Backbone as ProteinMPNN parsed JSONL, in Angstrom:
{"seq_chain_A": "MFKKILLPTDGSELSDKAIAGAIQMASTMGASVVGMTVVEPYSYSSLSEYRPESFDDYEARMEQAARERLAKVEAAGKTAGVTVTTSVVKSFSPYEAIIEACGKTGCDVIFMASHGRRGLNALLLGSETQKVLTHSTVPVMVYR", "coords_chain_A": {"N_chain_A": [[78.91, 57.605, 70.835], [81.014, 58.885, 72.458], [83.14, 56.973, 74.536], [84.603, 56.904, 76.882], [84.811, 59.119, 79.449], [86.6, 61.827, 80.707], [86.469, 63.366, 83.783], [87.283, 66.032, 85.38], [87.412, 67.378, 88.676], [87.172, 70.032, 90.997], [86.045, 70.385, 93.403], [84.423, 72.582, 93.708], [81.23, 74.338, 93.732], [80.179, 74.66, 91.162], [81.651, 72.754, 89.794], [80.648, 70.498, 91.015], [78.071, 70.519, 89.954], [78.699, 69.994, 87.322], [79.428, 67.358, 87.522], [76.973, 66.002, 87.678], [76.004, 66.561, 85.101], [77.93, 65.289, 83.468], [77.688, 62.622, 84.267], [75.069, 62.125, 83.496], [75.326, 62.419, 80.707], [77.124, 60.312, 80.213], [75.564, 58.141, 80.978], [73.498, 58.238, 79.074], [74.961, 57.754, 76.747], [76.122, 55.334, 77.213], [78.663, 55.293, 78.233], [81.751, 55.17, 80.158], [83.103, 56.743, 83.126], [85.904, 58.62, 84.13], [86.752, 59.901, 86.981], [88.591, 62.604, 88.216], [90.894, 64.424, 90.253], [92.962, 67.215, 90.922], [95.594, 67.844, 93.038], [97.605, 70.201, 94.696], [101.075, 69.794, 95.053], [103.013, 69.661, 98.098], [104.486, 72.671, 98.955], [107.73, 73.485, 98.952], [109.989, 75.778, 100.357], [112.932, 77.464, 100.0], [113.446, 79.878, 100.946], [112.57, 80.467, 103.448], [112.364, 79.383, 106.819], [110.026, 79.044, 108.052], [107.092, 77.193, 108.149], [103.785, 77.017, 107.51], [102.269, 74.776, 107.814], [102.778, 71.379, 108.502], [104.422, 68.883, 106.462], [103.203, 66.314, 106.636], [100.685, 66.969, 107.75], [99.668, 68.593, 105.719], [99.605, 66.79, 103.548], [97.719, 64.934, 104.527], [95.456, 66.564, 104.699], [95.077, 67.268, 101.998], [94.661, 64.733, 100.878], [92.258, 64.005, 102.131], [90.535, 66.012, 101.123], [90.622, 65.37, 98.384], [89.526, 62.775, 98.427], [86.91, 63.402, 99.265], [85.984, 64.972, 97.113], [86.082, 63.117, 94.97], [84.403, 61.136, 95.891], [81.889, 62.145, 95.461], [81.656, 61.936, 92.69], [81.792, 59.157, 92.381], [79.485, 58.386, 93.827], [77.42, 59.582, 92.33], [77.757, 58.229, 89.912], [77.218, 55.588, 90.713], [74.521, 55.777, 91.455], [73.375, 56.302, 88.953], [74.071, 54.076, 87.539], [76.462, 54.067, 86.137], [79.711, 53.209, 85.164], [82.456, 54.072, 87.104], [85.727, 55.182, 87.562], [88.431, 56.424, 89.55], [90.955, 58.965, 90.113], [93.746, 60.566, 91.705], [95.813, 63.271, 91.157], [98.937, 64.781, 91.599], [100.026, 67.992, 91.074], [101.499, 71.093, 90.055], [100.392, 72.329, 87.968], [97.336, 72.283, 86.986], [95.922, 72.121, 84.448], [97.733, 70.839, 82.736], [97.994, 68.405, 84.055], [95.423, 67.405, 83.777], [95.177, 67.058, 80.989], [97.257, 65.216, 80.586], [96.312, 63.077, 82.155], [94.071, 62.393, 80.695], [95.161, 61.267, 78.382], [96.618, 59.089, 79.521], [94.583, 57.511, 80.608], [93.055, 56.85, 78.48], [90.818, 58.283, 77.698], [88.254, 59.71, 75.642], [87.09, 62.152, 75.576], [86.918, 65.242, 77.363], [85.173, 66.429, 80.091], [84.286, 69.224, 81.652], [83.852, 71.795, 84.161], [83.348, 75.345, 83.872], [84.142, 78.407, 85.279], [83.437, 80.738, 84.158], [84.734, 83.198, 84.21], [85.471, 86.541, 83.323], [87.072, 89.256, 81.577], [89.158, 91.277, 83.636], [89.281, 89.583, 85.879], [89.508, 87.052, 84.667], [91.943, 87.374, 83.42], [93.707, 87.802, 85.589], [93.224, 85.618, 87.344], [93.297, 83.473, 85.678], [92.39, 80.618, 83.688], [91.805, 77.378, 84.045], [90.197, 75.739, 82.535], [90.143, 77.097, 80.081], [92.814, 76.809, 79.367], [92.952, 74.034, 79.079], [91.174, 73.73, 76.936], [92.644, 75.039, 74.963], [94.973, 73.486, 74.697], [94.325, 70.768, 74.509], [94.053, 67.667, 72.727], [91.875, 66.163, 72.365], [88.256, 66.24, 72.196], [86.635, 68.782, 74.187], [84.187, 69.203, 76.512], [82.46, 71.849, 77.814], [80.985, 72.766, 80.77], [78.574, 74.922, 82.021]], "CA_chain_A": [[79.9, 58.511, 70.308], [82.139, 58.84, 73.383], [83.127, 55.744, 75.334], [85.255, 57.116, 78.169], [84.775, 60.553, 79.722], [87.406, 62.319, 81.818], [85.711, 64.359, 84.535], [88.063, 66.665, 86.44], [86.625, 68.122, 89.651], [87.968, 70.785, 91.971], [85.277, 70.494, 94.629], [83.589, 73.777, 93.725], [79.805, 74.111, 93.483], [79.99, 74.495, 89.72], [82.235, 71.459, 89.451], [79.674, 69.497, 91.473], [76.989, 70.499, 88.967], [79.232, 69.348, 86.121], [79.398, 65.913, 87.772], [75.644, 65.525, 87.274], [75.928, 66.631, 83.64], [78.788, 64.264, 82.873], [77.098, 61.304, 84.544], [73.888, 62.007, 82.633], [75.819, 62.178, 79.351], [77.681, 58.958, 80.178], [74.444, 57.198, 81.046], [72.819, 58.286, 77.777], [75.833, 57.209, 75.699], [76.693, 54.049, 77.602], [80.093, 55.517, 78.444], [82.263, 55.137, 81.526], [83.641, 58.024, 83.567], [87.105, 58.643, 84.949], [86.762, 61.1, 87.813], [89.951, 62.93, 88.673], [91.109, 65.71, 90.887], [94.361, 67.602, 90.99], [95.981, 68.515, 94.278], [98.917, 70.831, 94.588], [102.071, 69.196, 95.936], [103.509, 70.503, 99.187], [105.421, 73.656, 98.415], [108.94, 73.7, 99.741], [110.585, 77.072, 100.086], [114.257, 77.623, 100.588], [113.551, 81.264, 101.391], [112.132, 80.648, 104.82], [112.26, 78.187, 107.66], [108.646, 78.979, 108.537], [106.144, 76.367, 107.404], [102.497, 77.154, 108.19], [101.663, 73.464, 107.983], [103.768, 70.333, 108.27], [104.222, 68.057, 105.265], [102.226, 65.263, 106.933], [99.364, 67.587, 107.901], [99.252, 69.035, 104.388], [99.27, 65.591, 102.763], [96.466, 64.386, 105.063], [94.38, 67.476, 104.323], [94.861, 67.137, 100.554], [94.081, 63.407, 100.643], [90.862, 64.071, 102.562], [89.814, 66.83, 100.146], [90.522, 64.59, 97.146], [88.546, 61.701, 98.658], [85.563, 63.994, 99.298], [85.629, 65.363, 95.744], [85.862, 61.944, 94.123], [83.26, 60.384, 96.427], [80.7, 62.685, 94.795], [81.617, 61.35, 91.35], [81.458, 57.744, 92.557], [78.086, 58.266, 94.25], [76.567, 59.917, 91.189], [77.861, 57.12, 88.963], [76.521, 54.425, 91.272], [73.086, 56.049, 91.355], [72.959, 56.248, 87.548], [74.51, 52.833, 86.919], [77.588, 54.363, 85.251], [81.001, 52.755, 85.676], [83.323, 55.193, 87.446], [87.019, 54.982, 88.208], [88.901, 57.733, 89.998], [92.383, 59.12, 90.367], [94.234, 61.823, 92.263], [97.087, 63.629, 90.541], [99.62, 65.919, 92.208], [100.652, 68.826, 90.053], [101.387, 72.537, 90.191], [99.726, 72.792, 86.752], [96.149, 71.442, 86.791], [95.531, 71.851, 83.066], [98.639, 69.828, 82.193], [97.652, 67.135, 84.69], [94.164, 66.949, 83.177], [95.478, 66.573, 79.631], [98.06, 64.001, 80.723], [95.423, 62.01, 82.654], [93.208, 61.989, 79.579], [95.943, 60.348, 77.557], [96.965, 57.875, 80.266], [93.402, 56.695, 80.887], [92.395, 56.508, 77.222], [89.536, 58.977, 77.554], [88.094, 60.318, 74.326], [86.51, 63.483, 75.756], [87.061, 65.834, 78.694], [83.945, 67.121, 80.465], [84.667, 69.993, 82.829], [83.152, 73.036, 84.447], [84.032, 76.619, 83.695], [83.581, 79.415, 86.179], [82.949, 81.83, 83.337], [85.367, 84.483, 84.531], [85.713, 87.385, 82.158], [87.79, 90.505, 81.807], [90.328, 91.315, 84.506], [89.294, 88.355, 86.693], [90.037, 85.964, 83.844], [93.356, 87.654, 83.19], [94.455, 87.644, 86.832], [93.044, 84.293, 87.932], [93.542, 82.437, 84.685], [91.317, 79.654, 83.539], [92.303, 76.033, 83.728], [89.365, 75.242, 81.437], [90.631, 77.721, 78.851], [94.095, 76.186, 79.034], [92.655, 72.693, 78.576], [90.614, 73.921, 75.597], [93.704, 75.463, 74.059], [96.045, 72.498, 74.535], [93.837, 69.39, 74.382], [93.916, 67.088, 71.389], [90.579, 65.493, 72.332], [87.185, 67.201, 72.428], [86.395, 69.241, 75.555], [82.822, 69.686, 76.751], [82.505, 72.814, 78.906], [79.688, 72.841, 81.451], [78.379, 76.15, 82.81]], "C_chain_A": [[81.153, 58.508, 71.183], [82.01, 57.601, 74.258], [83.7, 55.931, 76.728], [85.431, 58.612, 78.389], [85.681, 60.884, 80.904], [86.654, 63.464, 82.471], [86.565, 64.933, 85.657], [87.13, 67.427, 87.386], [87.546, 68.81, 90.638], [87.222, 70.996, 93.28], [84.398, 71.721, 94.715], [82.129, 73.407, 93.441], [79.541, 73.878, 92.004], [80.545, 73.154, 89.243], [81.298, 70.329, 89.875], [78.494, 69.399, 90.499], [77.44, 69.795, 87.685], [79.257, 67.832, 86.283], [78.071, 65.345, 87.301], [75.508, 65.513, 85.757], [76.734, 65.54, 82.962], [78.211, 62.865, 83.078], [75.869, 61.081, 83.673], [74.318, 61.712, 81.195], [76.358, 60.757, 79.219], [76.579, 57.911, 80.168], [73.734, 57.107, 79.7], [73.63, 57.589, 76.688], [76.364, 55.817, 76.012], [78.193, 54.129, 77.822], [80.471, 55.322, 79.903], [82.875, 56.499, 81.84], [84.905, 57.79, 84.385], [87.077, 59.974, 85.698], [88.177, 61.36, 88.28], [89.944, 64.269, 89.37], [92.599, 65.956, 90.973], [94.593, 68.306, 92.324], [97.387, 69.052, 94.111], [99.886, 70.151, 95.536], [102.479, 70.193, 97.032], [104.588, 71.419, 98.638], [106.572, 73.873, 99.386], [109.523, 75.053, 99.369], [111.938, 77.161, 100.776], [114.449, 79.035, 101.144], [113.224, 81.444, 102.868], [112.103, 79.319, 105.553], [110.825, 77.987, 108.149], [107.777, 78.143, 107.602], [104.803, 76.455, 108.14], [101.841, 75.807, 108.505], [102.732, 72.407, 107.693], [103.425, 69.55, 107.001], [103.137, 67.017, 105.511], [100.817, 65.82, 107.078], [98.809, 68.017, 106.54], [98.802, 67.84, 103.549], [97.934, 64.995, 103.22], [95.279, 65.254, 104.643], [94.063, 67.355, 102.838], [94.225, 65.788, 100.205], [92.597, 63.391, 101.009], [90.026, 64.873, 101.56], [89.603, 66.062, 98.846], [89.489, 63.479, 97.29], [87.119, 62.24, 98.635], [85.097, 64.387, 97.898], [85.241, 64.148, 94.909], [84.712, 61.074, 94.609], [81.964, 60.868, 95.773], [80.546, 62.096, 93.399], [81.199, 59.885, 91.443], [79.99, 57.556, 92.927], [77.131, 58.554, 93.094], [76.585, 58.797, 90.157], [77.101, 55.897, 89.436], [75.01, 54.586, 91.14], [72.574, 55.88, 89.926], [73.357, 54.954, 86.844], [75.639, 53.035, 85.921], [78.88, 53.889, 85.913], [81.915, 53.951, 85.882], [84.616, 54.668, 88.058], [87.518, 56.376, 88.584], [90.411, 57.755, 90.153], [92.666, 60.507, 90.927], [95.608, 62.073, 91.664], [97.653, 64.837, 91.281], [100.326, 66.695, 91.116], [100.483, 70.296, 90.406], [100.642, 73.135, 88.992], [98.509, 71.906, 86.461], [95.82, 71.134, 85.336], [96.43, 70.792, 82.431], [98.327, 68.451, 82.775], [96.378, 66.549, 84.086], [94.425, 66.358, 81.795], [96.286, 65.278, 79.687], [97.199, 62.826, 81.198], [94.503, 61.503, 81.558], [93.926, 60.977, 78.7], [96.226, 59.029, 78.248], [95.772, 56.945, 80.47], [92.636, 56.318, 79.626], [91.034, 57.156, 77.053], [89.465, 59.644, 76.182], [87.382, 61.666, 74.378], [86.776, 63.937, 77.193], [85.799, 66.652, 78.953], [84.253, 67.892, 81.742], [83.886, 71.287, 82.949], [84.011, 74.228, 84.079], [83.35, 77.629, 84.592], [83.12, 80.656, 85.424], [83.529, 83.188, 83.682], [85.648, 85.246, 83.242], [86.556, 88.581, 82.572], [88.998, 90.343, 82.702], [90.417, 90.073, 85.388], [89.894, 87.196, 85.917], [91.534, 86.143, 83.628], [94.186, 87.368, 84.434], [94.393, 86.226, 87.378], [93.357, 83.174, 86.952], [92.363, 81.487, 84.611], [91.916, 78.315, 83.146], [91.499, 75.455, 82.572], [89.845, 75.807, 80.108], [91.946, 77.093, 78.411], [93.89, 74.772, 78.492], [92.099, 72.795, 77.154], [91.694, 74.229, 74.57], [94.697, 74.349, 73.731], [95.585, 71.057, 74.302], [93.763, 68.939, 72.93], [92.635, 66.271, 71.27], [89.497, 66.541, 72.566], [87.024, 67.546, 73.914], [84.968, 69.781, 75.617], [82.891, 70.591, 77.973], [81.104, 72.992, 79.471], [79.62, 74.123, 82.27], [76.942, 76.291, 83.201]], "O_chain_A": [[82.237, 58.168, 70.708], [80.911, 57.228, 74.668], [83.335, 55.207, 77.655], [86.11, 59.289, 77.618], [85.549, 60.294, 81.976], [86.251, 64.417, 81.803], [86.579, 64.393, 86.764], [86.168, 68.052, 86.94], [88.561, 68.256, 91.061], [87.704, 71.701, 94.166], [83.687, 71.893, 95.705], [81.835, 72.307, 92.972], [78.764, 72.996, 91.638], [79.956, 72.505, 88.379], [81.172, 69.324, 89.175], [77.981, 68.307, 90.255], [76.66, 69.09, 87.046], [79.125, 67.1, 85.302], [78.037, 64.328, 86.607], [74.961, 64.569, 85.188], [76.277, 64.934, 81.994], [78.242, 62.031, 82.174], [75.651, 59.98, 83.169], [73.736, 60.848, 80.539], [76.085, 60.076, 78.231], [76.653, 56.92, 79.441], [73.406, 56.013, 79.241], [73.073, 56.921, 75.817], [76.992, 55.189, 75.16], [78.91, 53.149, 77.622], [79.607, 55.309, 80.779], [83.131, 57.302, 80.943], [84.968, 56.886, 85.218], [87.342, 61.031, 85.125], [88.882, 60.439, 88.692], [89.101, 65.127, 89.109], [93.395, 65.023, 91.083], [93.877, 69.24, 92.684], [98.24, 68.436, 93.471], [99.561, 69.947, 96.706], [102.305, 71.403, 96.891], [105.496, 70.974, 97.936], [106.392, 74.38, 100.493], [109.546, 75.425, 98.196], [112.055, 76.955, 101.984], [115.483, 79.345, 101.736], [113.566, 82.465, 103.463], [111.847, 78.27, 104.963], [110.457, 76.903, 108.6], [107.748, 78.382, 106.395], [104.703, 76.008, 109.283], [100.963, 75.722, 109.364], [103.5, 72.54, 106.74], [102.285, 69.559, 106.536], [102.243, 66.852, 104.681], [99.858, 65.221, 106.59], [97.627, 67.825, 106.252], [97.745, 67.877, 102.919], [97.115, 64.598, 102.391], [94.224, 64.736, 104.275], [92.891, 67.34, 102.46], [93.354, 65.714, 99.339], [91.779, 62.829, 100.281], [88.929, 64.454, 101.193], [88.515, 66.103, 98.271], [88.674, 63.261, 96.394], [86.225, 61.621, 98.06], [83.942, 64.158, 97.54], [84.214, 64.145, 94.231], [84.109, 60.348, 93.818], [81.045, 60.077, 95.56], [79.433, 61.792, 92.971], [80.353, 59.426, 90.676], [79.326, 56.665, 92.398], [76.144, 57.842, 92.909], [75.547, 58.455, 89.591], [76.416, 55.243, 88.65], [74.307, 53.649, 90.761], [71.472, 55.376, 89.713], [73.017, 54.755, 85.677], [75.768, 52.269, 84.966], [79.105, 54.147, 87.095], [82.129, 54.747, 84.967], [84.6, 53.823, 88.953], [87.086, 57.378, 88.014], [91.058, 56.718, 90.304], [91.946, 61.471, 90.671], [96.465, 61.189, 91.665], [96.936, 65.798, 91.556], [101.11, 66.147, 90.341], [99.47, 70.701, 90.977], [100.301, 74.318, 89.003], [98.632, 70.895, 85.771], [95.472, 69.998, 85.016], [95.954, 69.944, 81.677], [98.388, 67.446, 82.066], [96.273, 65.335, 83.906], [93.939, 65.272, 81.479], [96.028, 64.35, 78.92], [97.342, 61.709, 80.7], [94.192, 60.313, 81.503], [93.357, 59.953, 78.323], [96.092, 57.966, 77.641], [95.934, 55.725, 80.502], [91.674, 55.554, 79.69], [90.183, 56.63, 76.335], [90.476, 60.083, 75.635], [87.101, 62.259, 73.336], [86.848, 63.122, 78.114], [85.405, 67.472, 78.124], [84.459, 67.291, 82.797], [83.336, 71.801, 81.975], [85.235, 74.133, 83.989], [82.122, 77.693, 84.652], [82.477, 81.531, 86.004], [82.885, 84.215, 83.468], [86.013, 84.668, 82.218], [86.725, 88.871, 83.756], [89.772, 89.397, 82.556], [91.512, 89.561, 85.623], [90.702, 86.439, 86.454], [92.296, 85.176, 83.651], [95.252, 86.758, 84.343], [95.407, 85.69, 87.827], [93.649, 82.05, 87.361], [91.438, 81.575, 85.417], [92.46, 78.152, 82.054], [92.05, 74.758, 81.721], [89.943, 75.079, 79.12], [92.166, 76.87, 77.221], [94.573, 74.359, 77.555], [92.502, 72.037, 76.271], [91.654, 73.735, 73.444], [95.205, 74.279, 72.611], [96.398, 70.211, 73.93], [93.452, 69.72, 72.031], [92.336, 65.743, 70.199], [89.787, 67.62, 73.082], [87.248, 66.704, 74.784], [84.596, 70.691, 74.875], [83.327, 70.165, 79.042], [80.163, 73.323, 78.75], [80.486, 74.386, 83.104], [76.576, 77.259, 83.868]]}, "name": "protein", "num_of_chains": 1, "seq": "MFKKILLPTDGSELSDKAIAGAIQMASTMGASVVGMTVVEPYSYSSLSEYRPESFDDYEARMEQAARERLAKVEAAGKTAGVTVTTSVVKSFSPYEAIIEACGKTGCDVIFMASHGRRGLNALLLGSETQKVLTHSTVPVMVYR"}
């Protein structure tokens, strides 16, 4: 049914569980997986000269975090015999980056975790999964 699965990961415990679910689905369907993570670009502020972290330190920290997140996807794919490619996208808007990556990589489904926030938490924190569900033109599988 699906041939190429986009698997966004944010490094959370729930996202790690979704990796196993996506790899299992890919293995069953004979699909490949595109693991991706979104990192926030360095935030420049003209309001202050104070920078808690230098640009180079921030970039190194984000690169390391992205590598660790995607290494989990690669390892799970290797264990299951599923072809995995990965990418890191810089964006202030994760849901837009996920949808754009889906189109660029030719994925026909997005498989992602949801933290299941409800009520005021959902309103205040927002939900990238909800935004992807609302704006995606391809099917979205939500793992909880």
